[in-house]
Amino acid sequence: MICRKVKANLADLLLDPEAVPADVRSHLKECAACSQELAELQATMSLMDEWQAPEPTPYFDSRLTARLREEQRAEPAGFLERMRARLLFGTNMSFRPLAAGALALLLILGGGTYAGLMTSHSGAPIQASATVQDLQSLDDNAQVFQQMATLDQNDDSSDDAGNNL
Ligand SMILES: [Zn+2]
């Protein structure tokens, strides 16, 4: 337990030992594992203090400029590639949860409507309209994604169309 407390205070032990609670500091004297960890961290810190970034080679700037120019020339394809990757990524990583959320909203909406029909509760329609708005914005997002996918596909058949984007 106290070992975990020591780990949480490791940074303070290095930078401002006086601010660390006394029980943590006394534990360091008794616990080999904790004092070892602190020693290793101190060694790393002093190494980083001594380390100096090497000077770049004389040709570094010109090579970097040339690389940047290459990347800029390759930008249209790269951009579309990134968009495609984002679309695919979105399908896997964020769109499915969104779809699952939309389904859950539909179920809530359906349940609310059903309950509203059964009890004629006046609160139900107001909740339903907010839900419908959420579903509408989800649908708009889906349309934007589809439009981007269409643009991407058009570019595959014609390079000029891509450059006009
Ligand atoms: Zn310990």
PDB file of C-alpha atoms and ligand atoms in Angstrom:
ATOM      1  CA  MET A   1       0.000   0.000   0.000  1.00  0.00           C
ATOM      2  CA  ILE A   2       2.699   2.454   1.022  1.00  0.00           C
ATOM      3  CA  CYS A   3       4.743   1.331  -1.983  1.00  0.00           C
ATOM      4  CA  ARG A   4       1.990   2.611  -4.270  1.00  0.00           C
ATOM      5  CA  LYS A   5       1.977   5.896  -2.367  1.00  0.00           C
ATOM      6  CA  VAL A   6       5.742   6.168  -2.933  1.00  0.00           C
ATOM      7  CA  LYS A   7       5.285   5.587  -6.670  1.00  0.00           C
ATOM      8  CA  ALA A   8       2.693   8.362  -6.783  1.00  0.00           C
ATOM      9  CA  ASN A   9       5.196  10.696  -5.092  1.00  0.00           C
ATOM     10  CA  LEU A  10       8.294   9.748  -7.119  1.00  0.00           C
ATOM     11  CA  ALA A  11       8.306  12.984  -9.106  1.00  0.00           C
ATOM     12  CA  ASP A  12       8.009  15.054  -5.941  1.00  0.00           C
ATOM     13  CA  LEU A  13      10.760  13.008  -4.288  1.00  0.00           C
ATOM     14  CA  LEU A  14      13.074  14.082  -7.099  1.00  0.00           C
ATOM     15  CA  LEU A  15      12.011  17.693  -7.445  1.00  0.00           C
ATOM     16  CA  ASP A  16      10.822  18.703  -3.994  1.00  0.00           C
ATOM     17  CA  PRO A  17      11.570  16.036  -1.352  1.00  0.00           C
ATOM     18  CA  GLU A  18      10.467  18.295   1.514  1.00  0.00           C
ATOM     19  CA  ALA A  19       6.907  18.344   0.148  1.00  0.00           C
ATOM     20  CA  VAL A  20       6.607  14.549   0.328  1.00  0.00           C
ATOM     21  CA  PRO A  21       4.819  13.128   3.386  1.00  0.00           C
ATOM     22  CA  ALA A  22       7.165  11.899   6.136  1.00  0.00           C
ATOM     23  CA  ASP A  23       5.846   8.315   6.082  1.00  0.00           C
ATOM     24  CA  VAL A  24       6.756   8.060   2.393  1.00  0.00           C
ATOM     25  CA  ARG A  25      10.306   9.272   3.035  1.00  0.00           C
ATOM     26  CA  SER A  26      10.836   6.919   5.978  1.00  0.00           C
ATOM     27  CA  HIS A  27       9.424   4.014   3.928  1.00  0.00           C
ATOM     28  CA  LEU A  28      12.111   4.687   1.312  1.00  0.00           C
ATOM     29  CA  LYS A  29      14.793   3.909   3.896  1.00  0.00           C
ATOM     30  CA  GLU A  30      13.188   0.553   4.739  1.00  0.00           C
ATOM     31  CA  CYS A  31      11.970  -0.646   1.339  1.00  0.00           C
ATOM     32  CA  ALA A  32      14.673  -1.770  -1.096  1.00  0.00           C
ATOM     33  CA  ALA A  33      12.284  -1.889  -4.053  1.00  0.00           C
ATOM     34  CA  CYS A  34      11.118   1.706  -3.612  1.00  0.00           C
ATOM     35  CA  SER A  35      14.572   3.161  -2.960  1.00  0.00           C
ATOM     36  CA  GLN A  36      15.882   1.268  -6.019  1.00  0.00           C
ATOM     37  CA  GLU A  37      13.106   2.706  -8.155  1.00  0.00           C
ATOM     38  CA  LEU A  38      13.890   6.208  -6.937  1.00  0.00           C
ATOM     39  CA  ALA A  39      17.608   5.681  -7.610  1.00  0.00           C
ATOM     40  CA  GLU A  40      16.893   4.498 -11.166  1.00  0.00           C
ATOM     41  CA  LEU A  41      14.668   7.485 -11.810  1.00  0.00           C
ATOM     42  CA  GLN A  42      17.379   9.800 -10.461  1.00  0.00           C
ATOM     43  CA  ALA A  43      19.943   8.162 -12.755  1.00  0.00           C
ATOM     44  CA  THR A  44      17.638   8.612 -15.747  1.00  0.00           C
ATOM     45  CA  MET A  45      17.017  12.238 -14.872  1.00  0.00           C
ATOM     46  CA  SER A  46      20.717  13.040 -14.555  1.00  0.00           C
ATOM     47  CA  LEU A  47      21.407  11.273 -17.856  1.00  0.00           C
ATOM     48  CA  MET A  48      18.777  13.447 -19.505  1.00  0.00           C
ATOM     49  CA  ASP A  49      20.343  16.528 -17.945  1.00  0.00           C
ATOM     50  CA  GLU A  50      23.715  15.611 -19.442  1.00  0.00           C
ATOM     51  CA  TRP A  51      22.341  14.611 -22.842  1.00  0.00           C
ATOM     52  CA  GLN A  52      22.695  17.173 -25.574  1.00  0.00           C
ATOM     53  CA  ALA A  53      20.922  16.995 -28.911  1.00  0.00           C
ATOM     54  CA  PRO A  54      23.483  16.318 -31.671  1.00  0.00           C
ATOM     55  CA  GLU A  55      24.108  19.051 -34.193  1.00  0.00           C
ATOM     56  CA  PRO A  56      22.277  18.434 -37.465  1.00  0.00           C
ATOM     57  CA  THR A  57      24.455  17.653 -40.468  1.00  0.00           C
ATOM     58  CA  PRO A  58      25.180  20.578 -42.815  1.00  0.00           C
ATOM     59  CA  TYR A  59      22.825  19.116 -45.416  1.00  0.00           C
ATOM     60  CA  PHE A  60      19.949  18.678 -42.988  1.00  0.00           C
ATOM     61  CA  ASP A  61      18.146  21.879 -43.986  1.00  0.00           C
ATOM     62  CA  SER A  62      18.375  21.315 -47.737  1.00  0.00           C
ATOM     63  CA  ARG A  63      17.323  17.670 -47.363  1.00  0.00           C
ATOM     64  CA  LEU A  64      14.375  18.687 -45.200  1.00  0.00           C
ATOM     65  CA  THR A  65      13.321  21.341 -47.725  1.00  0.00           C
ATOM     66  CA  ALA A  66      13.501  18.821 -50.558  1.00  0.00           C
ATOM     67  CA  ARG A  67      11.458  16.296 -48.544  1.00  0.00           C
ATOM     68  CA  LEU A  68       8.841  18.961 -47.776  1.00  0.00           C
ATOM     69  CA  ARG A  69       8.603  19.893 -51.442  1.00  0.00           C
ATOM     70  CA  GLU A  70       8.093  16.224 -52.324  1.00  0.00           C
ATOM     71  CA  GLU A  71       5.371  15.898 -49.716  1.00  0.00           C
ATOM     72  CA  GLN A  72       3.627  19.041 -50.986  1.00  0.00           C
ATOM     73  CA  ARG A  73       3.674  17.722 -54.544  1.00  0.00           C
ATOM     74  CA  ALA A  74       2.212  14.423 -53.313  1.00  0.00           C
ATOM     75  CA  GLU A  75      -0.394  16.230 -51.216  1.00  0.00           C
ATOM     76  CA  PRO A  76      -3.621  15.576 -53.282  1.00  0.00           C
ATOM     77  CA  ALA A  77      -3.193  11.812 -53.323  1.00  0.00           C
ATOM     78  CA  GLY A  78      -2.004  11.817 -49.734  1.00  0.00           C
ATOM     79  CA  PHE A  79      -4.969  13.888 -48.624  1.00  0.00           C
ATOM     80  CA  LEU A  80      -7.457  11.582 -50.324  1.00  0.00           C
ATOM     81  CA  GLU A  81      -5.645   8.577 -48.938  1.00  0.00           C
ATOM     82  CA  ARG A  82      -5.991  10.035 -45.470  1.00  0.00           C
ATOM     83  CA  MET A  83      -9.679  10.761 -46.068  1.00  0.00           C
ATOM     84  CA  ARG A  84     -10.204   7.203 -47.234  1.00  0.00           C
ATOM     85  CA  ALA A  85      -8.334   5.881 -44.217  1.00  0.00           C
ATOM     86  CA  ARG A  86     -10.444   8.095 -41.987  1.00  0.00           C
ATOM     87  CA  LEU A  87     -13.616   6.825 -43.627  1.00  0.00           C
ATOM     88  CA  LEU A  88     -12.556   3.217 -43.178  1.00  0.00           C
ATOM     89  CA  PHE A  89     -11.323   3.946 -39.694  1.00  0.00           C
ATOM     90  CA  GLY A  90     -14.570   5.738 -38.882  1.00  0.00           C
ATOM     91  CA  THR A  91     -16.583   2.790 -40.103  1.00  0.00           C
ATOM     92  CA  ASN A  92     -14.777   0.487 -37.744  1.00  0.00           C
ATOM     93  CA  MET A  93     -14.019   2.634 -34.759  1.00  0.00           C
ATOM     94  CA  SER A  94     -16.673   5.314 -34.351  1.00  0.00           C
ATOM     95  CA  PHE A  95     -19.482   4.758 -36.800  1.00  0.00           C
ATOM     96  CA  ARG A  96     -20.512   1.393 -35.405  1.00  0.00           C
ATOM     97  CA  PRO A  97     -20.927   2.785 -31.892  1.00  0.00           C
ATOM     98  CA  LEU A  98     -22.861   5.659 -33.491  1.00  0.00           C
ATOM     99  CA  ALA A  99     -25.089   3.175 -35.286  1.00  0.00           C
ATOM    100  CA  ALA A 100     -25.506   1.237 -32.074  1.00  0.00           C
ATOM    101  CA  GLY A 101     -26.428   4.504 -30.341  1.00  0.00           C
ATOM    102  CA  ALA A 102     -28.948   5.297 -33.085  1.00  0.00           C
ATOM    103  CA  LEU A 103     -30.461   1.863 -32.648  1.00  0.00           C
ATOM    104  CA  ALA A 104     -30.681   2.408 -28.900  1.00  0.00           C
ATOM    105  CA  LEU A 105     -32.345   5.789 -29.522  1.00  0.00           C
ATOM    106  CA  LEU A 106     -34.803   4.120 -31.876  1.00  0.00           C
ATOM    107  CA  LEU A 107     -35.607   1.560 -29.211  1.00  0.00           C
ATOM    108  CA  ILE A 108     -36.090   4.306 -26.631  1.00  0.00           C
ATOM    109  CA  LEU A 109     -38.197   6.283 -29.092  1.00  0.00           C
ATOM    110  CA  GLY A 110     -40.212   3.180 -29.948  1.00  0.00           C
ATOM    111  CA  GLY A 111     -40.658   2.324 -26.285  1.00  0.00           C
ATOM    112  CA  GLY A 112     -41.574   5.920 -25.470  1.00  0.00           C
ATOM    113  CA  THR A 113     -44.101   6.072 -28.273  1.00  0.00           C
ATOM    114  CA  TYR A 114     -45.531   2.737 -27.234  1.00  0.00           C
ATOM    115  CA  ALA A 115     -45.758   3.876 -23.606  1.00  0.00           C
ATOM    116  CA  GLY A 116     -47.284   7.156 -24.806  1.00  0.00           C
ATOM    117  CA  LEU A 117     -49.931   5.266 -26.725  1.00  0.00           C
ATOM    118  CA  MET A 118     -50.687   3.080 -23.745  1.00  0.00           C
ATOM    119  CA  THR A 119     -50.882   5.822 -21.122  1.00  0.00           C
ATOM    120  CA  SER A 120     -51.515   8.938 -23.272  1.00  0.00           C
ATOM    121  CA  HIS A 121     -48.745  10.617 -21.294  1.00  0.00           C
ATOM    122  CA  SER A 122     -48.214  14.195 -22.459  1.00  0.00           C
ATOM    123  CA  GLY A 123     -44.452  14.192 -21.782  1.00  0.00           C
ATOM    124  CA  ALA A 124     -43.682  11.540 -24.368  1.00  0.00           C
ATOM    125  CA  PRO A 125     -44.033  13.651 -27.576  1.00  0.00           C
ATOM    126  CA  ILE A 126     -41.543  16.281 -26.312  1.00  0.00           C
ATOM    127  CA  GLN A 127     -38.934  13.609 -25.580  1.00  0.00           C
ATOM    128  CA  ALA A 128     -39.617  12.036 -28.955  1.00  0.00           C
ATOM    129  CA  SER A 129     -38.932  15.273 -30.861  1.00  0.00           C
ATOM    130  CA  ALA A 130     -35.522  15.683 -29.219  1.00  0.00           C
ATOM    131  CA  THR A 131     -34.744  12.106 -30.145  1.00  0.00           C
ATOM    132  CA  VAL A 132     -35.857  12.714 -33.719  1.00  0.00           C
ATOM    133  CA  GLN A 133     -33.505  15.708 -33.897  1.00  0.00           C
ATOM    134  CA  ASP A 134     -30.620  13.533 -32.710  1.00  0.00           C
ATOM    135  CA  LEU A 135     -31.448  10.920 -35.318  1.00  0.00           C
ATOM    136  CA  GLN A 136     -31.678  13.677 -37.962  1.00  0.00           C
ATOM    137  CA  SER A 137     -28.178  14.935 -37.141  1.00  0.00           C
ATOM    138  CA  LEU A 138     -26.860  11.361 -37.213  1.00  0.00           C
ATOM    139  CA  ASP A 139     -28.444  10.992 -40.639  1.00  0.00           C
ATOM    140  CA  ASP A 140     -26.831  14.261 -41.802  1.00  0.00           C
ATOM    141  CA  ASN A 141     -23.445  12.967 -40.670  1.00  0.00           C
ATOM    142  CA  ALA A 142     -24.011   9.771 -42.633  1.00  0.00           C
ATOM    143  CA  GLN A 143     -24.818  11.856 -45.734  1.00  0.00           C
ATOM    144  CA  VAL A 144     -21.594  13.861 -45.350  1.00  0.00           C
ATOM    145  CA  PHE A 145     -19.639  10.633 -45.083  1.00  0.00           C
ATOM    146  CA  GLN A 146     -21.338   9.306 -48.205  1.00  0.00           C
ATOM    147  CA  GLN A 147     -20.599  12.524 -50.126  1.00  0.00           C
ATOM    148  CA  MET A 148     -16.929  12.334 -49.154  1.00  0.00           C
ATOM    149  CA  ALA A 149     -16.832   8.723 -50.268  1.00  0.00           C
ATOM    150  CA  THR A 150     -18.377   9.719 -53.605  1.00  0.00           C
ATOM    151  CA  LEU A 151     -15.815  12.500 -54.111  1.00  0.00           C
ATOM    152  CA  ASP A 152     -13.091  10.009 -53.337  1.00  0.00           C
ATOM    153  CA  GLN A 153     -14.415   7.549 -55.881  1.00  0.00           C
ATOM    154  CA  ASN A 154     -14.704  10.248 -58.570  1.00  0.00           C
ATOM    155  CA  ASP A 155     -11.063  11.106 -58.064  1.00  0.00           C
ATOM    156  CA  ASP A 156     -10.068   7.518 -58.732  1.00  0.00           C
ATOM    157  CA  SER A 157     -11.461   7.746 -62.267  1.00  0.00           C
ATOM    158  CA  SER A 158     -10.066  11.242 -63.025  1.00  0.00           C
ATOM    159  CA  ASP A 159      -6.997  12.981 -61.608  1.00  0.00           C
ATOM    160  CA  ASP A 160      -8.197  16.432 -62.762  1.00  0.00           C
ATOM    161  CA  ALA A 161     -11.332  16.226 -60.653  1.00  0.00           C
ATOM    162  CA  GLY A 162      -9.194  15.605 -57.608  1.00  0.00           C
ATOM    163  CA  ASN A 163      -7.037  18.655 -58.236  1.00  0.00           C
ATOM    164  CA  ASN A 164     -10.104  20.872 -58.553  1.00  0.00           C
ATOM    165  CA  LEU A 165     -11.143  19.943 -55.025  1.00  0.00           C
TER     166      LEU A 165
HETATM  167 ZN    ZN B   1       8.092   0.166  -0.975  1.00  0.00          ZN
END
